[in-house]
Short mmCIF file of C-alpha atoms in Angstrom, two decimals:
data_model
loop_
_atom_site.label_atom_id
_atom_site.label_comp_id
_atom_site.label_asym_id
_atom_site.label_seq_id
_atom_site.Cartn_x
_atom_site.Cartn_y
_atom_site.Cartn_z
CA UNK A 29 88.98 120.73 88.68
CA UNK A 30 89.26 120.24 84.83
CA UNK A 31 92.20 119.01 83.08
CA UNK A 32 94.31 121.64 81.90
CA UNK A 33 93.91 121.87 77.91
CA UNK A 34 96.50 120.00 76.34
CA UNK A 35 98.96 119.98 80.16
CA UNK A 36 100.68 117.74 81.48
CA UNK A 37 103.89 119.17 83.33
CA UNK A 38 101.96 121.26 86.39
CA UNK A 39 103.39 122.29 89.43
CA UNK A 40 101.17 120.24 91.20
CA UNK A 41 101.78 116.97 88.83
CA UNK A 42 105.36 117.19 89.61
CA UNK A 43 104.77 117.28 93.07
CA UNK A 44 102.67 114.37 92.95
CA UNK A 45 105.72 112.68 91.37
CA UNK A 46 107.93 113.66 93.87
CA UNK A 47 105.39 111.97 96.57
CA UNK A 48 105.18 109.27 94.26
CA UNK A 49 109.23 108.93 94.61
CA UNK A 50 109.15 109.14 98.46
CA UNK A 51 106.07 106.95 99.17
CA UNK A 52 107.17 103.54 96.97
CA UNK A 53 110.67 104.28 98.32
CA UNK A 54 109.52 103.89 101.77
CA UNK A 55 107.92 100.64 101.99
CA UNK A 56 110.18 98.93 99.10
CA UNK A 57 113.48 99.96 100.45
CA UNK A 58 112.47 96.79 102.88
CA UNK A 59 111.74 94.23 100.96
CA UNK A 60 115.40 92.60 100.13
CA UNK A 61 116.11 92.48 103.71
CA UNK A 62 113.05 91.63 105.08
CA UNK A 63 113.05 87.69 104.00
CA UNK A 64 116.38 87.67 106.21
CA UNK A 65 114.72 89.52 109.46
CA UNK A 66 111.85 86.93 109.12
CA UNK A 67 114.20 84.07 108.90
CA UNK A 68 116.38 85.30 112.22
CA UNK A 69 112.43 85.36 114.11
CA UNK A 70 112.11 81.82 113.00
CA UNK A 71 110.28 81.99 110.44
CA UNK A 72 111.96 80.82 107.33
CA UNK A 73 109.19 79.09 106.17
CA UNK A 74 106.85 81.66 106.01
CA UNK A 75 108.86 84.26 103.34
CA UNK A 76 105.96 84.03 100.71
CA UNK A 77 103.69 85.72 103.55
CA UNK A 78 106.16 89.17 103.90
CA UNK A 79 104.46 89.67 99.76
CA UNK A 80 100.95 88.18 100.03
CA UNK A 81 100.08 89.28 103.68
CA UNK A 82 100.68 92.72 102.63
CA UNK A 83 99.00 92.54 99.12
CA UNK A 84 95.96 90.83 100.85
CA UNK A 85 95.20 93.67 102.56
CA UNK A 86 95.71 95.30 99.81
CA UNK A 87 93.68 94.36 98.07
CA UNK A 88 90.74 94.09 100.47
CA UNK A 89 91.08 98.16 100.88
CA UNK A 90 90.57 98.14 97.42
CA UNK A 91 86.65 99.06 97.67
CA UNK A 92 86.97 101.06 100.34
CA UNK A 93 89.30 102.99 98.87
CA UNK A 94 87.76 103.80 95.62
CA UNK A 95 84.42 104.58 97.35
CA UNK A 96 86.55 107.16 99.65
CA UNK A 97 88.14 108.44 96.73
CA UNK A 98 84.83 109.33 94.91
CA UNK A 99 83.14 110.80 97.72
CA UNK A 100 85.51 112.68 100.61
CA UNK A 101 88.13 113.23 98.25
CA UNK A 102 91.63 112.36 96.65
CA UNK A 103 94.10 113.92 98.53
CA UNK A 104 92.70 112.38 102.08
CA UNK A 105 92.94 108.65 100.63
CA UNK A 106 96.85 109.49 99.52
CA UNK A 107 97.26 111.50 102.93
CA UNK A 108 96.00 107.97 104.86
CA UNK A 109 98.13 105.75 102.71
CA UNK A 110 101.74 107.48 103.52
CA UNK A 111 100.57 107.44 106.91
CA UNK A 112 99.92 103.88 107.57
CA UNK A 113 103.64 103.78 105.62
CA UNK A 114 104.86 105.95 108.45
CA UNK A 115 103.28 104.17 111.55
CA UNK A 116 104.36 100.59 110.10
CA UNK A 117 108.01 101.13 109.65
CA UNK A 118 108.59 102.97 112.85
CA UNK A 119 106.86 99.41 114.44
CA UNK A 120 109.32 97.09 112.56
CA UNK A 121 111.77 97.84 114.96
CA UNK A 122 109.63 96.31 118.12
CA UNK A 123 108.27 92.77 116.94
CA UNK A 124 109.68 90.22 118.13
CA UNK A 125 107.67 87.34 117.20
CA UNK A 126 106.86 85.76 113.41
CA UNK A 127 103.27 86.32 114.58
CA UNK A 128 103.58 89.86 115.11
CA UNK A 129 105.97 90.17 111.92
CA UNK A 130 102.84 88.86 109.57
CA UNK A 131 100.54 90.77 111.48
CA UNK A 132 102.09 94.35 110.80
CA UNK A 133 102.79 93.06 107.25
CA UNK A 134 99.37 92.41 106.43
CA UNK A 135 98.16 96.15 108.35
CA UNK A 136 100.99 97.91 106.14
CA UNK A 137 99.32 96.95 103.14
CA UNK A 138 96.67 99.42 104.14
CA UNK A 139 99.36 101.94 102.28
CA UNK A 140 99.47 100.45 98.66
CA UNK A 141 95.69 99.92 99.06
CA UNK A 142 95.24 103.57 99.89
CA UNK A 143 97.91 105.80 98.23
CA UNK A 144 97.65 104.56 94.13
CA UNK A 145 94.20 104.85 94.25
CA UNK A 146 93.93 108.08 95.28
CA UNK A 147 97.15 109.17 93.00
CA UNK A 148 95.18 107.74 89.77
CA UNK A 149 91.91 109.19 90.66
CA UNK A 150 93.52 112.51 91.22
CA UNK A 151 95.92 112.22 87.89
CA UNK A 152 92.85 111.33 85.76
CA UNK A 153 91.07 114.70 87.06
CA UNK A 154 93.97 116.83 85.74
CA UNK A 155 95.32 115.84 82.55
CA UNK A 156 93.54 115.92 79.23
CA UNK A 157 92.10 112.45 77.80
CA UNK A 158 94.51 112.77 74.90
CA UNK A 159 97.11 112.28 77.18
CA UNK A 160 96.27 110.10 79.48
CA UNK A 161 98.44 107.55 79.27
CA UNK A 162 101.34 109.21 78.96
CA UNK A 163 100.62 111.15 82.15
CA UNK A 164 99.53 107.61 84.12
CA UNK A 165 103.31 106.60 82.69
CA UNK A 166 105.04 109.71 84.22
CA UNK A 167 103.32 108.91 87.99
CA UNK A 168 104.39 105.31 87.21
CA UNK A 169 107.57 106.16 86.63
CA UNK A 170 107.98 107.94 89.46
CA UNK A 171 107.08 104.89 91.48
CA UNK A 172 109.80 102.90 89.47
CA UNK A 173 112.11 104.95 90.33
CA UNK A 174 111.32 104.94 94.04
CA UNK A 175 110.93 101.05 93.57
CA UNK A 176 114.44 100.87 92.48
CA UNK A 177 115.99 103.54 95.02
CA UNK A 178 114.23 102.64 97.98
CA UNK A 179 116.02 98.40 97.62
CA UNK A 180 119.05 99.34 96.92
CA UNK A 181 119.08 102.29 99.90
CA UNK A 182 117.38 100.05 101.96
CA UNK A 183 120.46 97.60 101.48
CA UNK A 184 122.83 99.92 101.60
CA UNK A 185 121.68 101.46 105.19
CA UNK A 186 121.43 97.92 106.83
CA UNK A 187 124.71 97.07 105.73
CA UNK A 188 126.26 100.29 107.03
CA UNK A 189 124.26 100.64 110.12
CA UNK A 190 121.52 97.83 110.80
CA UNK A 191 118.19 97.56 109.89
CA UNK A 192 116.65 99.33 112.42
CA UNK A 193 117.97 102.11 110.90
CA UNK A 194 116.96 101.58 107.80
CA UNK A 195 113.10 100.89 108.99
CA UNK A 196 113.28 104.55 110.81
CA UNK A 197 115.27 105.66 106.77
CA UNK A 198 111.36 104.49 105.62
CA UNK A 199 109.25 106.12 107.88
CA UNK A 200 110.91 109.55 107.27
CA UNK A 201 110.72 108.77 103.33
CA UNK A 202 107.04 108.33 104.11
CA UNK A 203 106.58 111.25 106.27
CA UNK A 204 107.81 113.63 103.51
CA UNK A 205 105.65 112.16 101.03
CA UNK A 206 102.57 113.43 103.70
CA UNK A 207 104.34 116.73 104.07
CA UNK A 208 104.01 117.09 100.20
CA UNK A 209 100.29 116.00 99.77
CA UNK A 210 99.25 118.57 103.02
CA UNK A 211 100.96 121.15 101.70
CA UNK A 212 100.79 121.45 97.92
CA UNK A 213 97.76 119.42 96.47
CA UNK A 214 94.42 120.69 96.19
CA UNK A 215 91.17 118.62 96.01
CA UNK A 216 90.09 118.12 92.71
CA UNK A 217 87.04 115.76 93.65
CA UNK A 218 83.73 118.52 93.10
CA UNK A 219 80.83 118.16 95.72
CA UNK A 220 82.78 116.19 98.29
CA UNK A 221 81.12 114.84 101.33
CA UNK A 222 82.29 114.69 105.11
CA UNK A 223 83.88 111.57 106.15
CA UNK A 224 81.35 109.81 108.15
CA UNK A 225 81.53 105.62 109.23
CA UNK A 226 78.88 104.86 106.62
CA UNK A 227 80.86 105.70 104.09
CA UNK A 228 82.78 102.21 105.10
CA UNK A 229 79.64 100.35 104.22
CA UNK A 230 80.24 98.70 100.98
CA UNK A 231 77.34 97.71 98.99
CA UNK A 232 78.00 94.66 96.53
CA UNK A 233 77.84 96.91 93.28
CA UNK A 234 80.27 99.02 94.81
CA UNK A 235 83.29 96.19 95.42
CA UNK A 236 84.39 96.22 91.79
CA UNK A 237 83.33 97.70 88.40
CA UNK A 238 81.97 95.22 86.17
CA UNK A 239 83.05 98.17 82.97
CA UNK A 240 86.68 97.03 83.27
CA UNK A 241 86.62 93.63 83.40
CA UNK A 242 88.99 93.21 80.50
CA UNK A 243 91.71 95.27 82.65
CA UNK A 244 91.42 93.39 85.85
CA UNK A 245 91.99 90.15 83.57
CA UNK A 246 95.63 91.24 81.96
CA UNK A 247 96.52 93.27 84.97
CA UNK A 248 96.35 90.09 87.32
CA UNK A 249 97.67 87.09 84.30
CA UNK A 250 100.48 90.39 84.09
CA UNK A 251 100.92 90.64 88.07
CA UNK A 252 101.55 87.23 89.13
CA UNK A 253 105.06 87.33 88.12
CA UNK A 254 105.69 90.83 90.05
CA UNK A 255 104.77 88.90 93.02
CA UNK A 256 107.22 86.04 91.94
CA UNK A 257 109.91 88.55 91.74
CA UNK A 258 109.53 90.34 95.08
CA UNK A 259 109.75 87.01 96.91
CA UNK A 260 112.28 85.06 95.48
CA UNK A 261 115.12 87.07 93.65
CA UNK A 262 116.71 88.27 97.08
CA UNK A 263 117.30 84.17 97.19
CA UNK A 264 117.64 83.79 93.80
CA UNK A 265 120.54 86.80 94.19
CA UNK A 266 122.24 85.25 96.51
CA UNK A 267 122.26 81.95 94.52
CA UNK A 268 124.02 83.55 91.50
CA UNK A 269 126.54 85.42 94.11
CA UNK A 270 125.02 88.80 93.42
CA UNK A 271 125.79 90.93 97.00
CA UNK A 272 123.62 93.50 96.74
CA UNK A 273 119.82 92.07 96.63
CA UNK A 274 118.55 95.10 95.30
CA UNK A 275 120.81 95.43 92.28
CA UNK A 276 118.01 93.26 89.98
CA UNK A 277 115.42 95.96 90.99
CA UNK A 278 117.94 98.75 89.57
CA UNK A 279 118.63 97.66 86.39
CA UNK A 280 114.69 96.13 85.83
CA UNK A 281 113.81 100.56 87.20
CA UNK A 282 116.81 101.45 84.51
CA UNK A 283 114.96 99.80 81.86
CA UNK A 284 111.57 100.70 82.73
CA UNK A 285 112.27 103.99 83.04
CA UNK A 286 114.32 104.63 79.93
CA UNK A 287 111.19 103.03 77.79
CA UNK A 288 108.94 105.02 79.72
CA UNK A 289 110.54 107.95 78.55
CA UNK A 290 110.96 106.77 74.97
CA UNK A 291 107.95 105.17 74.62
CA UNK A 292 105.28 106.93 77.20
CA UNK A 293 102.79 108.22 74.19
CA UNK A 294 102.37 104.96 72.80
CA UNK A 295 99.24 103.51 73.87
CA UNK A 296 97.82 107.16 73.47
CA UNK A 297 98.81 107.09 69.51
CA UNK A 298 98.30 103.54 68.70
CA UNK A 299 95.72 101.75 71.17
CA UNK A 300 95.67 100.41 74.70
CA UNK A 301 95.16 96.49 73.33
CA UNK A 302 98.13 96.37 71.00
CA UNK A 303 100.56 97.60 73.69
CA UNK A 304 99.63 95.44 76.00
CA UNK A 305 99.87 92.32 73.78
CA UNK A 306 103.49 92.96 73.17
CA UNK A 307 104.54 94.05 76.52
CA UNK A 308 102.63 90.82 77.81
CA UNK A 309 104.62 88.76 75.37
CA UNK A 310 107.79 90.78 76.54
CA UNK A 311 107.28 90.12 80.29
CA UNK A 312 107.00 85.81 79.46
CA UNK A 313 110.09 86.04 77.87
CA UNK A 314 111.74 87.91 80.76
CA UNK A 315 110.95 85.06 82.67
CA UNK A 316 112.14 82.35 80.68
CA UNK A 317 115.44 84.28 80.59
CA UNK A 318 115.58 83.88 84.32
CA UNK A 319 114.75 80.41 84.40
CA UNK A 320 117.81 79.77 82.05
CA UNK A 321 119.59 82.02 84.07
CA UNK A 322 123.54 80.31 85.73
CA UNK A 323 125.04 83.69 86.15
CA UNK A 324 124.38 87.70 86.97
CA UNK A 325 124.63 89.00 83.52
CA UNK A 326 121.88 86.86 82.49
CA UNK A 327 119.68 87.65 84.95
CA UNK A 328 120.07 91.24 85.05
CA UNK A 329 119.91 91.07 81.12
CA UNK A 330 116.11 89.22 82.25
CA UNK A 331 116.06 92.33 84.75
CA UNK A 332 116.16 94.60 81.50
CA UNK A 333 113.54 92.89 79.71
CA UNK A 334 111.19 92.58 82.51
CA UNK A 335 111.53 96.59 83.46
CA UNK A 336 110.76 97.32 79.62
CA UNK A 337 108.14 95.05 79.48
CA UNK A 338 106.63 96.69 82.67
CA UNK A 339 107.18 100.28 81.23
CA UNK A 340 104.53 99.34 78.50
CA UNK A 341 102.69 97.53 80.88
CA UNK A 342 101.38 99.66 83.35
CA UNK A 343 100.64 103.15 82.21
CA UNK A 344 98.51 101.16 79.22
CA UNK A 345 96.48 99.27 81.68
CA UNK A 346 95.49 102.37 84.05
CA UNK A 347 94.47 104.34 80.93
CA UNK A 348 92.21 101.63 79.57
CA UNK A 349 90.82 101.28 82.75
CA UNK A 350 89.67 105.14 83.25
CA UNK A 351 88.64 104.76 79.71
CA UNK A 352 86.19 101.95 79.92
CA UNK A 353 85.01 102.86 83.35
CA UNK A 354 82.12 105.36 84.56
CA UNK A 355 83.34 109.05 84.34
CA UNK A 356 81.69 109.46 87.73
CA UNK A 357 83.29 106.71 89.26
CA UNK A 358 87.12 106.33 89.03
CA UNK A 359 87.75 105.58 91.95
CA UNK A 360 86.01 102.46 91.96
CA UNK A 361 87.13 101.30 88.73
CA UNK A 362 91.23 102.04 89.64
CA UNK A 363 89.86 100.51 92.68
CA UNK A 364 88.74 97.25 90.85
CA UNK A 365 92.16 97.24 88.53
CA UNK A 366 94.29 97.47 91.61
CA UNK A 367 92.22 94.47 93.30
CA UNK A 368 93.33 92.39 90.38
CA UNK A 369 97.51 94.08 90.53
CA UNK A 370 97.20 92.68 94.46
CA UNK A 371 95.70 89.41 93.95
CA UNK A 372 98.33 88.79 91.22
CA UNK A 373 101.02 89.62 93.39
CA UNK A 374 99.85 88.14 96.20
CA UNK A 375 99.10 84.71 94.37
CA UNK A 376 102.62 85.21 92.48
CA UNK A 377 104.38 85.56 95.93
CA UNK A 378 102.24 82.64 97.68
CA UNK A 379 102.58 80.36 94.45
CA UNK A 380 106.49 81.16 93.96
CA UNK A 381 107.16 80.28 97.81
CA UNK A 382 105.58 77.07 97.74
CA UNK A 383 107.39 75.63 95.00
CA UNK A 384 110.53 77.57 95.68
CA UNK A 385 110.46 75.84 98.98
CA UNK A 386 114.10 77.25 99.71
CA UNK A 387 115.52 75.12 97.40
CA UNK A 388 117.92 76.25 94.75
CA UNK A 389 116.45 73.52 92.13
CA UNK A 390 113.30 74.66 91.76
CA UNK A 391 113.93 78.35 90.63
CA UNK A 392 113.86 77.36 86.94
CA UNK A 393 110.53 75.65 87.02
CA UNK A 394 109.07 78.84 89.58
CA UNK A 395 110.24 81.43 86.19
CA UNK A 396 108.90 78.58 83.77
CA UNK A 397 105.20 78.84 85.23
CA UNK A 398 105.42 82.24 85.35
CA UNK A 399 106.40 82.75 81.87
CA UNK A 400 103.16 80.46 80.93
CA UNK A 401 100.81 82.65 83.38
CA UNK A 402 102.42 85.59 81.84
CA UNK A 403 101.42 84.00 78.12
CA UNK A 404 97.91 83.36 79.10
CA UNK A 405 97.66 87.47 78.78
CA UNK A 406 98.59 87.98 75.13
CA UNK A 407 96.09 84.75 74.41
CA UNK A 408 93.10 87.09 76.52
CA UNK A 409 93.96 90.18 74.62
CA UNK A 410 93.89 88.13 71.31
CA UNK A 411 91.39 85.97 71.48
CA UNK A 412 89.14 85.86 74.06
CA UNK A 413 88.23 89.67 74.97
CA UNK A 414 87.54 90.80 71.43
CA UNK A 415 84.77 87.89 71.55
CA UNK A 416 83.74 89.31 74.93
CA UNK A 417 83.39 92.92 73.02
CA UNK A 418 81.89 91.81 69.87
CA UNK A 419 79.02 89.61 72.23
CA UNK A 420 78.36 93.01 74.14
CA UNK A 421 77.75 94.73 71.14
CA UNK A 422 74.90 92.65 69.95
CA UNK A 423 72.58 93.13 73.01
#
């Protein structure tokens, strides 16, 4: 299918938002009250596994995913994501061990290894290069704003009526997002093949694409603090006498959404690599406004900054990825970005745990090495990848 001329705003693009909406609502609504369900199995210890068992697996779809993608299609790689989504929270409800708990964790990442890659692919096949970023910033924005719904929902429901109820809330947010994809998209991959179990063969050229190198780079110095945030702020919430867990995921969706909508052309008009150098700069300062953070203004104002900083972020790095990667294979090279977004998160949620250790006194210095992960980016996108490009370019 070829991008419509100069179109954005489609029918089926809006659907594909609305799935967007329904699908990161379903397996985020859990997240603020999962460290809690973990800690009444007995396993307190192990919070830092609820992000990084599930972005591990994540992350190890990655491949398979993109190779999927480019060969039986789009739309059944989203279709299989939401499902997983579906099974997993409807499972929640019957484990009853901290062994079982990390095992489901680390199948339900199966869903974010499955569903974005498929969404990207299918997003760069419709829209016009021109606007390519922008458009990547509309579908992220519609996973913003199902990141922010689905906490504070997710709270909400397990307040009012247990979380049992709120895991069965999930897996009907999931189902819809199926019931969308079955019955309104249409495969834009040309000269698809059947699915057949050698397709799940990965060859080594075919785990990541070496053309977007640079991309994997900011997106996982970028991540790392994503991860940080999923893991701890529920605590760190609590620690500041916030009530509602989900309330710093609102007002960092608030922010990302409003510069999303102010600022969604940007990297189209003035360059991927500029864009990204600012909102890398933004995001370390986010995080040294949480570490100096004694009270819930302050960190929600670090909420702010973060969500703005993100808004730039993301839709930047998913365009220069399906610009520097093989027209004939985006699959594998969203693939290869989202491999670095999961082992950032997963090495921000691991990393934060440890030194968090459940103790109050170490949040500062958690934000602190985040900030100067976070800084590491800007440095890449100043200084080292333009020597990277300029040593290409003489062989």
């Amino acid at each position: 299918m070829e991008a419509s001329q100069g179109r954005i705003y489609t029918l089926q693009f809006i659907l594909l938002c609305i799935s967007n909406v329904l699908f990161s609502a379903s397996f985020n609504m859990m997240i603020p009250e999962l460290p809690a369900y973990l800690t009444q199995l007995g396993g307190a210890d192990y919070k830092g596994y609820i992000i990084g068992l599930f972005t591990l697996m994540a992350g190890l779809s990655r491949p398979f995913s993109g190779k999927l993608s480019d060969t039986i299609g789009r739309v059944p790689v989203m279709i299989f994501g939401s499902l997983v989504c579906v099974v997993c929270s409807l499972l929640y409800p019957l484990v009853s061990s901290v062994f079982a708990f990390l095992l489901l964790r680390f199948f339900h990442g199966f869903s974010t290894g499955f569903k974005p890659t498929g969404t990207s692919a299918y997003v760069a096949d419709i829209v016009p290069f021109n606007r390519r970023a922008e458009a990547m910033g509309m579908v992220g924005l519609a996973s913003t704003i199902g990141l922010s719904l689905g906490p504070s929902i997710g709270g909400w429901m397990s307040n009012m009526w247990g979380i049992h109820t709120m895991f069965q809330a999930s897996a009907m947010f999931a189902l819809l997002s199926v019931v969308i994809l079955v019955g309104s998209m249409k495969e834009t991959l040309q000269n698809r093949q059947r699915f057949s179990f050698k397709l799940l063969k990965i060859q080594r050229n075919e785990i990541f694409e070496p053309l977007v190198i640079g991309p994997m780079v900011v997106t996982f110095l970028t991540y790392v603090s994503y991860g940080t945030l999923l893991t701890i702020i529920p605590d760190f919430s609590a620690h500041l006498g916030v009530q509602n867990k989900g309330l710093f995921f609102t007002f960092f969706t608030a922010s990302s959404i409003g510069i999303r909508l102010l600022a969604g052309k940007s990297s189209d008009k003035w360059g991927r690599v500029p864009i990204l150098k600012i909102s890398s700069a933004m995001l370390a300062v986010s995080m040294v406004m949480l570490a100096m953070s004694g009270s819930p203004n302050m960190m929600l104002a670090g909420a702010l900054v973060y969500g703005a900083a993100l808004g730039l972020n993301s839709p930047a790095i998913s365009a220069w990825t399906i610009d520097l990667g093989d027209p004939m294979h985006k699959g594998r090279a969203l693939a290869s970005m989202y491999i670095a977004l999961e082992a950032g998160i997963g090495i921000g949620a691991y990393l934060s745990a440890f030194i968090f250790h459940n103790d109050p006194k170490y949040f500062a210095i958690t934000f602190y090495l985040n900030a100067a992960i976070t800084v590491f980016a800007t440095v890449y996108l100043m200084f080292i990848y333009p020597g990277k490009q300029r040593l290409r370019n003489t062989h």
